[in-house]
CSV table of C-alpha atoms and ligand atoms in Angstrom, one decimal:
chain,number,residue,atom,x,y,z
A,1,MET,CA,15.6,5.7,-1.8
A,2,ILE,CA,12.5,3.4,-1.6
A,3,GLY,CA,9.1,4.4,-0.3
A,4,VAL,CA,6.6,1.9,1.2
A,5,VAL,CA,3.0,3.0,1.7
A,6,GLY,CA,1.1,1.1,4.4
A,7,LEU,CA,3.3,-0.4,7.2
A,8,GLY,CA,1.3,-3.5,8.2
A,9,TYR,CA,1.9,-7.2,7.9
A,10,VAL,CA,3.1,-6.8,4.3
A,11,GLY,CA,4.6,-3.3,4.2
A,12,LEU,CA,6.7,-3.4,7.3
A,13,PRO,CA,8.6,-6.6,6.6
A,14,LEU,CA,9.2,-5.3,3.0
A,15,ALA,CA,10.5,-1.9,4.3
A,16,VAL,CA,12.8,-3.8,6.7
A,17,ALA,CA,14.1,-6.1,3.9
A,18,PHE,CA,15.0,-3.1,1.7
A,19,ALA,CA,16.7,-1.4,4.7
A,20,GLU,CA,18.6,-4.6,5.6
A,21,ALA,CA,19.8,-4.8,2.1
A,22,GLY,CA,21.4,-1.4,2.6
A,23,HIS,CA,18.8,1.0,1.1
A,24,GLU,CA,17.3,4.1,2.5
A,25,VAL,CA,13.6,3.5,3.1
A,26,VAL,CA,10.8,5.9,4.0
A,27,GLY,CA,7.6,4.3,5.2
A,28,ILE,CA,4.2,6.1,5.0
A,29,ASP,CA,1.3,5.2,7.1
A,30,VAL,CA,-1.9,7.0,8.1
A,31,ASP,CA,-1.8,5.7,11.7
A,32,PRO,CA,0.1,8.2,13.9
A,33,ALA,CA,0.6,5.6,16.7
A,34,ARG,CA,2.3,3.2,14.2
A,35,VAL,CA,4.5,5.9,12.8
A,36,GLU,CA,5.5,7.1,16.2
A,37,GLY,CA,6.1,3.6,17.5
A,38,LEU,CA,8.3,2.7,14.5
A,39,ASN,CA,10.4,5.8,14.8
A,40,ALA,CA,10.9,5.0,18.5
A,41,GLY,CA,12.1,1.4,17.5
A,42,ARG,CA,8.9,-0.4,18.4
A,43,SER,CA,7.4,-2.9,16.0
A,44,HIS,CA,3.7,-3.7,15.9
A,45,ILE,CA,4.2,-6.8,13.7
A,46,GLU,CA,5.1,-10.1,15.3
A,47,ASP,CA,7.3,-11.2,12.3
A,48,VAL,CA,9.5,-8.1,12.8
A,49,PRO,CA,10.9,-8.0,16.3
A,50,SER,CA,11.7,-4.5,17.6
A,51,SER,CA,15.3,-5.6,17.9
A,52,ALA,CA,15.5,-5.8,14.1
A,53,LEU,CA,14.6,-2.1,13.8
A,54,GLU,CA,17.4,-0.8,16.0
A,55,PRO,CA,20.3,-1.4,13.6
A,56,LEU,CA,18.2,0.1,10.8
A,57,ALA,CA,17.4,3.4,12.6
A,58,GLU,CA,19.7,5.3,10.2
A,59,ARG,CA,18.1,3.9,7.1
A,60,LEU,CA,14.5,3.3,7.9
A,61,ARG,CA,12.0,5.9,9.1
A,62,ALA,CA,8.3,6.3,9.1
A,63,THR,CA,6.2,9.3,8.4
A,64,LEU,CA,2.6,10.5,7.9
A,65,ASP,CA,3.7,12.9,5.1
A,66,TYR,CA,3.3,11.7,1.5
A,67,GLU,CA,5.5,14.6,0.3
A,68,GLU,CA,8.5,12.6,1.5
A,69,LEU,CA,8.0,10.2,-1.4
A,70,ALA,CA,9.1,12.8,-3.8
A,71,SER,CA,12.7,11.9,-3.5
A,72,CYS,CA,12.2,8.1,-3.8
A,73,ASP,CA,13.3,6.0,-6.8
A,74,ALA,CA,10.5,3.5,-6.2
A,75,ILE,CA,7.2,3.6,-4.3
A,76,VAL,CA,5.5,0.3,-3.2
A,77,ILE,CA,1.9,0.4,-2.1
A,78,CYS,CA,0.8,-2.2,0.5
A,79,VAL,CA,-2.5,-0.9,1.9
A,80,PRO,CA,-5.5,-3.1,3.0
A,81,THR,CA,-8.0,-4.4,0.5
A,82,PRO,CA,-10.9,-5.7,2.6
A,83,LEU,CA,-14.6,-6.3,1.8
A,84,THR,CA,-17.5,-4.0,2.3
A,85,ASN,CA,-20.4,-5.2,4.6
A,86,SER,CA,-22.1,-6.6,1.5
A,87,ARG,CA,-18.9,-8.6,0.7
A,88,GLU,CA,-17.7,-6.7,-2.3
A,89,PRO,CA,-14.2,-5.3,-2.8
A,90,ASP,CA,-13.6,-2.3,-0.6
A,91,LEU,CA,-11.0,-0.2,-2.5
A,92,THR,CA,-11.3,2.8,-0.2
A,93,TYR,CA,-7.7,2.5,1.2
A,94,LEU,CA,-6.3,1.7,-2.2
A,95,ASN,CA,-8.0,4.7,-3.8
A,96,ALA,CA,-6.9,7.0,-1.0
A,97,ALA,CA,-3.3,5.8,-1.3
A,98,GLY,CA,-3.5,6.1,-5.1
A,99,ALA,CA,-4.8,9.7,-4.9
A,100,ALA,CA,-2.1,10.6,-2.4
A,101,VAL,CA,0.7,9.1,-4.4
A,102,GLY,CA,-0.7,10.7,-7.5
A,103,GLY,CA,-0.2,14.1,-5.7
A,104,VAL,CA,3.5,13.5,-5.3
A,105,VAL,CA,4.6,11.1,-8.1
A,106,ARG,CA,7.6,12.4,-10.1
A,107,GLU,CA,9.1,11.7,-13.5
A,108,GLY,CA,11.3,8.6,-13.6
A,109,GLN,CA,9.8,7.0,-10.5
A,110,LEU,CA,8.6,3.4,-10.3
A,111,VAL,CA,5.2,2.7,-8.6
A,112,VAL,CA,4.3,-0.9,-7.6
A,113,LEU,CA,1.1,-2.2,-6.1
A,114,GLU,CA,1.4,-5.2,-3.8
A,115,SER,CA,-2.1,-5.2,-2.3
A,116,THR,CA,-4.2,-8.2,-3.4
A,117,SER,CA,-7.0,-7.3,-5.7
A,118,TYR,CA,-9.0,-8.5,-8.8
A,119,PRO,CA,-7.4,-8.5,-12.2
A,120,GLY,CA,-7.6,-5.0,-13.7
A,121,THR,CA,-7.2,-3.0,-10.4
A,122,THR,CA,-3.7,-1.6,-11.2
A,123,ARG,CA,-4.8,-0.5,-14.7
A,124,GLU,CA,-8.3,0.6,-13.9
A,125,GLN,CA,-8.0,2.1,-10.5
A,126,LEU,CA,-4.4,3.0,-9.7
A,127,LEU,CA,-3.2,4.2,-13.1
A,128,PRO,CA,-5.8,6.9,-13.5
A,129,ALA,CA,-5.2,8.1,-9.9
A,130,LEU,CA,-1.5,8.4,-10.6
A,131,GLU,CA,-2.1,10.1,-14.0
A,132,ARG,CA,-4.0,12.9,-12.3
A,133,SER,CA,-0.5,14.2,-11.7
A,134,GLY,CA,-0.4,15.1,-15.4
A,135,LEU,CA,2.3,12.4,-16.0
A,136,THR,CA,1.7,9.4,-18.2
A,137,ALA,CA,2.2,5.9,-16.9
A,138,GLY,CA,4.7,3.9,-18.9
A,139,GLU,CA,6.2,7.0,-20.4
A,140,ASP,CA,6.9,9.5,-17.5
A,141,PHE,CA,6.8,7.0,-14.7
A,142,HIS,CA,6.8,3.2,-14.4
A,143,LEU,CA,4.0,1.1,-13.1
A,144,ALA,CA,3.9,-2.6,-12.0
A,145,PHE,CA,2.0,-5.1,-9.9
A,146,SER,CA,3.7,-7.6,-7.6
A,147,PRO,CA,1.6,-9.6,-5.2
A,148,GLU,CA,2.9,-10.2,-1.7
A,149,ARG,CA,3.0,-13.9,-0.8
A,150,ILE,CA,4.0,-13.5,2.8
A,151,ASP,CA,2.7,-16.0,5.3
A,152,PRO,CA,2.9,-14.4,8.7
A,153,GLY,CA,4.6,-16.6,11.3
A,154,ARG,CA,6.3,-18.8,8.6
A,155,THR,CA,10.1,-19.0,8.9
A,156,ASP,CA,11.0,-21.7,6.2
A,157,TYR,CA,9.9,-19.5,3.3
A,158,THR,CA,10.5,-15.8,3.8
A,159,LEU,CA,10.4,-12.7,1.6
A,160,PRO,CA,13.9,-13.3,0.1
A,161,THR,CA,13.4,-17.0,-0.5
A,162,THR,CA,9.8,-17.1,-1.9
A,163,PRO,CA,9.8,-16.4,-5.6
A,164,LYS,CA,8.4,-12.9,-6.3
A,165,LEU,CA,5.9,-12.6,-9.2
A,166,LEU,CA,5.5,-9.3,-11.1
A,167,GLY,CA,3.9,-7.9,-14.2
A,168,GLY,CA,4.6,-4.4,-15.6
A,169,LEU,CA,2.5,-2.0,-17.7
A,170,THR,CA,5.3,-1.9,-20.3
A,171,GLU,CA,8.5,-3.9,-20.8
A,172,ALA,CA,10.5,-1.0,-19.4
A,173,CYS,CA,8.2,-1.0,-16.3
A,174,THR,CA,8.7,-4.7,-15.9
A,175,GLU,CA,12.5,-4.3,-16.1
A,176,ARG,CA,12.5,-1.5,-13.5
A,177,ALA,CA,10.3,-3.6,-11.1
A,178,ARG,CA,12.6,-6.6,-11.7
A,179,GLU,CA,15.6,-4.6,-10.7
A,180,LEU,CA,13.9,-3.4,-7.6
A,181,TYR,CA,12.9,-6.9,-6.3
A,182,GLU,CA,16.2,-8.4,-7.2
A,183,LEU,CA,17.7,-6.2,-4.5
A,184,ILE,CA,15.9,-8.4,-1.9
A,185,CYS,CA,14.5,-11.6,-3.6
A,186,ASP,CA,16.5,-14.6,-4.8
A,187,ASP,CA,14.1,-15.4,-7.6
A,188,VAL,CA,11.9,-12.9,-9.5
A,189,VAL,CA,9.3,-14.4,-11.9
A,190,VAL,CA,8.1,-12.1,-14.6
A,191,LEU,CA,4.6,-12.3,-16.1
A,192,SER,CA,3.4,-10.8,-19.4
A,193,THR,CA,0.8,-8.4,-17.9
A,194,LEU,CA,-0.4,-6.6,-14.8
A,195,GLU,CA,-3.6,-8.7,-14.9
A,196,ALA,CA,-1.8,-12.1,-15.1
A,197,ALA,CA,0.2,-11.1,-12.0
A,198,GLU,CA,-3.0,-10.0,-10.2
A,199,LEU,CA,-4.8,-13.2,-11.0
A,200,SER,CA,-1.9,-15.4,-10.1
A,201,LYS,CA,-2.2,-14.2,-6.5
A,202,LEU,CA,-5.9,-14.8,-6.4
A,203,LEU,CA,-5.5,-18.3,-7.9
A,204,GLU,CA,-3.1,-19.2,-5.0
A,205,ASN,CA,-5.6,-18.2,-2.4
A,206,VAL,CA,-8.7,-19.5,-4.1
A,207,PHE,CA,-6.9,-22.8,-4.5
A,208,ARG,CA,-6.4,-23.0,-0.7
A,209,SER,CA,-10.0,-21.9,0.0
A,210,VAL,CA,-11.5,-24.5,-2.3
A,211,ASN,CA,-9.4,-27.3,-1.0
A,212,ILE,CA,-10.0,-26.4,2.7
A,213,ALA,CA,-13.8,-26.3,1.9
A,214,PHE,CA,-13.5,-29.7,0.4
A,215,VAL,CA,-11.9,-31.3,3.5
A,216,ASN,CA,-14.3,-29.3,5.8
A,217,GLU,CA,-17.2,-30.9,3.9
A,218,LEU,CA,-15.5,-34.3,4.2
A,219,ALA,CA,-15.2,-33.8,8.0
A,220,GLN,CA,-18.9,-33.1,8.2
A,221,LEU,CA,-19.6,-36.3,6.1
A,222,CYS,CA,-17.3,-38.3,8.3
A,223,ASP,CA,-19.2,-37.1,11.3
A,224,ARG,CA,-22.4,-38.5,9.8
A,225,LEU,CA,-20.7,-41.8,8.8
A,226,GLY,CA,-18.8,-42.3,12.1
A,227,ILE,CA,-15.4,-42.4,10.3
A,228,ASP,CA,-12.3,-40.6,11.6
A,229,VAL,CA,-11.5,-37.9,9.0
A,230,TRP,CA,-7.9,-37.5,10.3
A,231,GLU,CA,-7.2,-41.2,9.7
A,232,VAL,CA,-8.6,-40.9,6.2
A,233,ILE,CA,-6.5,-37.9,5.4
A,234,ASP,CA,-3.3,-39.4,6.9
A,235,ALA,CA,-4.0,-42.5,4.7
A,236,ALA,CA,-4.5,-40.5,1.5
A,237,ALA,CA,-1.4,-38.4,2.2
A,238,THR,CA,0.8,-41.5,2.0
A,239,LYS,CA,0.3,-41.4,-1.8
A,240,PRO,CA,3.6,-39.9,-3.0
A,241,PHE,CA,2.0,-38.3,-6.1
A,242,GLY,CA,-1.3,-36.7,-7.2
A,243,PHE,CA,-2.5,-35.8,-3.7
A,244,MET,CA,-1.9,-32.6,-1.7
A,245,ARG,CA,-2.8,-32.6,2.0
A,246,PHE,CA,-5.2,-30.1,3.4
A,247,ASP,CA,-6.6,-30.4,6.9
A,248,PRO,CA,-10.2,-29.6,8.1
A,249,GLY,CA,-10.6,-27.1,10.9
A,250,PRO,CA,-13.0,-24.6,12.5
A,251,GLY,CA,-13.3,-22.5,9.4
A,252,MET,CA,-11.1,-20.0,7.5
A,253,GLY,CA,-9.8,-16.8,8.9
A,254,GLY,CA,-7.2,-14.1,8.3
A,255,HIS,CA,-7.1,-11.1,6.0
A,256,CYS,CA,-6.7,-13.2,2.8
A,257,LEU,CA,-8.4,-16.5,2.4
A,258,PRO,CA,-12.0,-15.5,3.4
A,259,VAL,CA,-11.6,-12.2,1.5
A,260,ASP,CA,-9.7,-12.7,-1.7
A,261,PRO,CA,-12.1,-15.2,-3.4
A,262,PHE,CA,-14.8,-12.5,-3.3
A,263,TYR,CA,-12.5,-10.1,-5.3
A,264,LEU,CA,-12.3,-12.6,-8.1
A,265,ALA,CA,-16.0,-13.4,-8.0
A,266,PHE,CA,-16.8,-9.7,-8.2
A,267,LYS,CA,-14.7,-9.3,-11.3
A,268,ALA,CA,-16.1,-12.5,-12.9
A,269,LYS,CA,-19.7,-11.2,-12.4
A,270,GLU,CA,-18.8,-7.9,-14.2
A,271,HIS,CA,-18.2,-10.2,-17.2
A,272,GLU,CA,-21.5,-12.2,-16.6
A,273,PHE,CA,-19.5,-15.2,-15.4
A,274,TYR,CA,-20.5,-16.9,-12.1
A,275,PRO,CA,-17.6,-18.8,-10.6
A,276,GLU,CA,-19.3,-21.7,-8.8
A,277,PHE,CA,-16.3,-23.3,-7.1
A,278,ILE,CA,-15.4,-20.0,-5.4
A,279,GLU,CA,-18.9,-19.3,-4.2
A,280,LEU,CA,-19.4,-22.9,-3.0
A,281,ALA,CA,-16.1,-22.9,-1.1
A,282,GLY,CA,-17.0,-19.6,0.6
A,283,LYS,CA,-20.4,-21.0,1.6
A,284,VAL,CA,-18.9,-24.3,3.1
A,285,ASN,CA,-16.1,-22.5,4.9
A,286,GLN,CA,-18.4,-19.9,6.4
A,287,ALA,CA,-20.7,-22.6,7.7
A,288,GLN,CA,-17.9,-24.5,9.4
A,289,PRO,CA,-17.9,-22.4,12.7
A,290,ALA,CA,-21.6,-23.2,13.1
A,291,PHE,CA,-20.9,-26.9,12.7
A,292,CYS,CA,-18.1,-26.7,15.3
A,293,ALA,CA,-20.4,-24.9,17.7
A,294,GLU,CA,-22.9,-27.7,17.2
A,295,LEU,CA,-20.2,-30.3,18.0
A,296,ILE,CA,-19.5,-28.5,21.3
A,297,GLU,CA,-23.3,-28.4,22.0
A,298,ARG,CA,-23.5,-32.2,21.3
A,299,ALA,CA,-20.5,-33.0,23.4
A,300,LEU,CA,-22.0,-31.1,26.4
A,301,ASN,CA,-25.3,-32.7,25.8
A,302,GLU,CA,-23.7,-36.2,26.1
A,303,GLU,CA,-22.6,-35.0,29.6
A,304,GLY,CA,-26.2,-34.0,30.4
A,305,LYS,CA,-25.4,-30.3,30.2
A,306,PRO,CA,-27.1,-27.7,28.0
A,307,VAL,CA,-25.0,-24.9,26.4
A,308,SER,CA,-27.0,-22.4,28.4
A,309,GLY,CA,-25.1,-21.8,31.7
A,310,SER,CA,-22.1,-24.0,30.7
A,311,ARG,CA,-18.6,-22.5,31.0
A,312,ILE,CA,-16.8,-23.0,27.7
A,313,LEU,CA,-13.1,-22.2,27.4
A,314,ILE,CA,-11.8,-21.5,23.9
A,315,LEU,CA,-8.1,-22.3,23.4
A,316,GLY,CA,-6.6,-20.0,20.7
A,317,VAL,CA,-8.7,-17.2,19.2
A,318,SER,CA,-6.3,-15.9,16.5
A,319,TYR,CA,-7.0,-17.2,13.0
A,320,LYS,CA,-3.9,-19.4,12.9
A,321,PRO,CA,-1.2,-20.8,15.2
A,322,GLY,CA,1.7,-18.7,16.4
A,323,VAL,CA,0.3,-15.3,15.5
A,324,GLY,CA,-2.0,-12.8,17.3
A,325,ASP,CA,-4.1,-11.7,14.3
A,326,THR,CA,-7.8,-12.3,14.9
A,327,ARG,CA,-9.1,-10.9,11.6
A,328,GLU,CA,-12.1,-13.0,10.4
A,329,SER,CA,-11.1,-15.7,13.0
A,330,PRO,CA,-13.6,-18.6,13.2
A,331,ALA,CA,-13.0,-18.6,17.0
A,332,LEU,CA,-14.9,-15.3,17.3
A,333,LYS,CA,-17.9,-16.8,15.3
A,334,ILE,CA,-17.9,-19.9,17.5
A,335,ALA,CA,-17.7,-17.8,20.7
A,336,ARG,CA,-20.6,-15.6,19.5
A,337,LEU,CA,-22.8,-18.5,18.6
A,338,LEU,CA,-22.3,-20.2,21.9
A,339,GLY,CA,-22.8,-16.9,23.7
A,340,LYS,CA,-26.1,-16.4,21.9
A,341,ARG,CA,-27.2,-19.8,23.2
A,342,GLY,CA,-26.4,-18.8,26.8
A,343,GLY,CA,-22.9,-20.3,27.1
A,344,GLU,CA,-20.5,-18.5,29.4
A,345,VAL,CA,-17.6,-18.2,27.0
A,346,SER,CA,-14.0,-17.4,28.0
A,347,TYR,CA,-10.7,-17.8,26.2
A,348,HIS,CA,-7.0,-18.4,26.6
A,349,ASP,CA,-4.6,-17.2,23.9
A,350,PRO,CA,-0.9,-16.4,24.6
A,351,HIS,CA,-0.9,-14.2,21.5
A,352,VAL,CA,-4.1,-12.3,22.1
A,353,PRO,CA,-4.3,-10.7,25.6
A,354,GLU,CA,-7.5,-8.7,24.8
A,355,LEU,CA,-10.5,-9.4,22.6
A,356,PRO,CA,-12.4,-6.1,22.5
A,357,GLU,CA,-14.9,-7.5,19.9
A,358,LEU,CA,-16.2,-9.9,22.6
A,359,GLU,CA,-15.3,-7.7,25.6
A,360,LEU,CA,-13.0,-10.5,27.0
A,361,SER,CA,-9.5,-10.8,28.2
A,362,SER,CA,-7.4,-14.0,28.0
A,363,THR,CA,-7.9,-16.0,31.2
A,364,ASP,CA,-5.1,-17.9,33.0
A,365,LEU,CA,-4.9,-21.3,31.4
A,366,GLU,CA,-4.8,-23.5,34.6
A,367,ALA,CA,-7.6,-21.6,36.2
A,368,GLY,CA,-9.6,-21.7,33.0
A,369,LEU,CA,-9.2,-25.4,32.5
A,370,ALA,CA,-10.2,-26.2,36.1
A,371,ASP,CA,-13.2,-23.9,35.9
A,372,SER,CA,-14.7,-25.0,32.7
A,373,ASP,CA,-17.4,-27.5,31.6
A,374,ALA,CA,-15.9,-27.8,28.1
A,375,VAL,CA,-12.6,-26.8,26.4
A,376,ALA,CA,-12.6,-26.2,22.7
A,377,ILE,CA,-9.2,-26.4,20.9
A,378,VAL,CA,-9.7,-23.9,18.1
A,379,THR,CA,-6.3,-22.6,17.3
A,380,PRO,CA,-3.3,-24.9,18.1
A,381,HIS,CA,-0.6,-22.5,19.2
A,382,PRO,CA,2.8,-24.1,19.6
A,383,GLU,CA,2.8,-23.2,23.3
A,384,PHE,CA,-0.1,-25.6,24.1
A,385,ASP,CA,0.6,-28.8,25.9
A,386,TYR,CA,-2.3,-31.1,24.9
A,387,GLU,CA,-1.5,-33.9,27.4
A,388,ARG,CA,-1.8,-31.4,30.3
A,389,ILE,CA,-4.9,-29.8,28.8
A,390,VAL,CA,-6.7,-33.1,28.3
A,391,ALA,CA,-5.7,-34.2,31.8
A,392,ALA,CA,-7.0,-31.1,33.4
A,393,ALA,CA,-10.2,-30.4,31.5
A,394,PRO,CA,-13.5,-32.2,32.2
A,395,LEU,CA,-14.4,-32.3,28.4
A,396,VAL,CA,-12.2,-31.4,25.4
A,397,VAL,CA,-13.4,-30.8,21.8
A,398,ASP,CA,-10.5,-30.7,19.3
A,399,PHE,CA,-11.1,-29.1,15.9
A,400,ARG,CA,-7.5,-29.4,14.8
A,401,GLY,CA,-6.6,-33.1,15.2
A,402,VAL,CA,-3.8,-32.2,17.7
A,403,THR,CA,-4.9,-34.7,20.3
A,404,ARG,CA,-4.9,-37.7,18.0
A,405,HIS,CA,-2.1,-39.3,20.0
A,406,LEU,CA,-4.2,-39.2,23.1
A,407,ASP,CA,-7.0,-41.5,24.2
A,408,ALA,CA,-9.5,-40.3,26.7
A,409,ALA,CA,-13.2,-40.8,27.2
A,410,HIS,CA,-13.9,-37.1,27.6
A,411,LEU,CA,-12.1,-36.2,24.3
A,412,VAL,CA,-14.2,-35.4,21.1
A,413,ARG,CA,-12.6,-34.6,17.8
A,414,LEU,CA,-13.8,-33.0,14.6
B,501,LIG,N1,-1.4,-10.2,5.9
B,501,LIG,C1,-1.0,-11.1,5.0
B,501,LIG,O1,-0.7,-12.2,5.4
B,501,LIG,C2,-1.0,-10.8,3.5
B,501,LIG,C3,-0.4,-11.7,2.7
B,501,LIG,C4,-0.4,-11.4,1.3
B,501,LIG,C5,-1.0,-10.2,0.8
B,501,LIG,N2,-1.7,-9.4,1.7
B,501,LIG,C6,-2.3,-8.2,1.1
B,501,LIG,O2,-1.5,-7.1,1.4
B,501,LIG,C7,-2.3,-5.9,1.6
B,501,LIG,C8,-2.0,-5.3,2.9
B,501,LIG,O3,-2.3,-6.2,3.9
B,501,LIG,P1,-1.7,-6.1,5.4
B,501,LIG,O4,-2.1,-7.5,6.0
B,501,LIG,O5,-0.3,-5.7,5.4
B,501,LIG,O6,-2.7,-5.0,6.1
B,501,LIG,P2,-2.5,-4.3,7.5
B,501,LIG,O7,-3.8,-3.8,7.9
B,501,LIG,O8,-1.6,-5.1,8.4
B,501,LIG,O9,-1.6,-3.0,7.1
B,501,LIG,C9,-2.0,-2.0,6.3
B,501,LIG,C10,-1.4,-0.7,6.7
B,501,LIG,O10,-1.8,0.3,5.8
B,501,LIG,C11,-2.1,1.5,6.5
B,501,LIG,N3,-2.9,2.4,5.6
B,501,LIG,C12,-4.2,2.3,5.4
B,501,LIG,N4,-4.6,3.3,4.5
B,501,LIG,C13,-3.4,3.9,4.2
B,501,LIG,C14,-3.2,5.0,3.3
B,501,LIG,N5,-4.1,5.6,2.6
B,501,LIG,N6,-1.9,5.5,3.2
B,501,LIG,C15,-0.9,4.9,4.0
B,501,LIG,N7,-1.1,3.9,4.8
B,501,LIG,C16,-2.4,3.4,4.9
B,501,LIG,C17,-2.7,1.0,7.7
B,501,LIG,O11,-2.7,2.0,8.8
B,501,LIG,C18,-1.9,-0.2,8.1
B,501,LIG,O12,-0.8,0.1,8.9
B,501,LIG,C19,-3.7,-6.4,1.4
B,501,LIG,O13,-4.1,-6.2,0.1
B,501,LIG,C20,-3.6,-7.9,1.7
B,501,LIG,O14,-4.7,-8.6,1.1
B,501,LIG,C21,-1.7,-9.6,3.0
């Protein structure tokens, strides 16, 4: 039996994958509504349709009770690792889960951490919490780290087809973890230490953050120079080697990219090392929503309208296309900035019916387009028809380059 702690974007698809491979799975969560929903066959994660849970009802169940982990062969921890208000790692969830698993861990079990964190977390935080059981890691139970690389909404690379990295505390720990993941993953890649596995995940995300910051800065420069940034990127991307395409946009969102670099920077500073690429990328990406709000302001100004009193419709408020996740979404920052300047902001998003942070609900698209002074394309959901949007709106500001095939006087692009 396999236990999964934390049934969110990472934990639920993992629990489902093990159950689909024929294993008995118990999922632990602290949210009673999630537990109740899952046991009634209702999924709260878009990548896992409720219909996928039905055939698994015999093998997959959710509970609030950590004691149920006692009969598991392996326990995988997938709890959140966010930032505190001062943008430092917030290990509250991880420590709570570690303490709870430490209360039930049994001899012979394998415990794996999947939550993204700085190198050293598994050894320095989780291991002591588990050893409060009186058992010794690497001797009485096995311990490993295996980063989750899931990209919600993606269908070409999934859990089974994306190579799975892992590092164990000892060789025996590594072998146990390899056996576990070979049950559901086509390719398991073993690293020599826990820390190398932890850092590999951060490298992947910092790599994206730095490159996105670079093209966002390029977009700001192109704005000054009067050059079309999309044309330049399209051109550079024709090079068949030595160039990897990244697109500019309204800023970075989601649970990972705006958060993970700070985990690495935190660890680096503990060692009196100041990682400048990471900090600079964070700074540029965080400034991008303000630049986009300014572009909307300038576009309205061209029409002789101030932001104050103008009706601005934001299209797409989730942090990326095709999903309803609004965590750290730049759309929220743009909406707040325009709202502060007196703009009457509304939004349409087929994946986000309510936005409690802004006390708004998604408006009807046709009515919203007809009733706006400006429409900002922030998140290009696959459902959007840009020809219709541009035809119906009085002014369109496109931060995603999705209207490049269209030519209209009232169309402004990043
Ligand atoms: N979402 C992604 O795309 C993604 C991708 C790769 C890695 N990660 C990493 O995976 C980890 C989990 O992220 P997520 O997106 O699945 O988070 P999430 O918020 O979607 O889910 C976390 C779940 O853990 C539960 N939880 C919190 N504390 C708990 C506890 N003490 N015991 C049991 N359950 C608890 C929450 O109720 C929630 O259901 C994070 O470290 C994240 O950085 C996320």
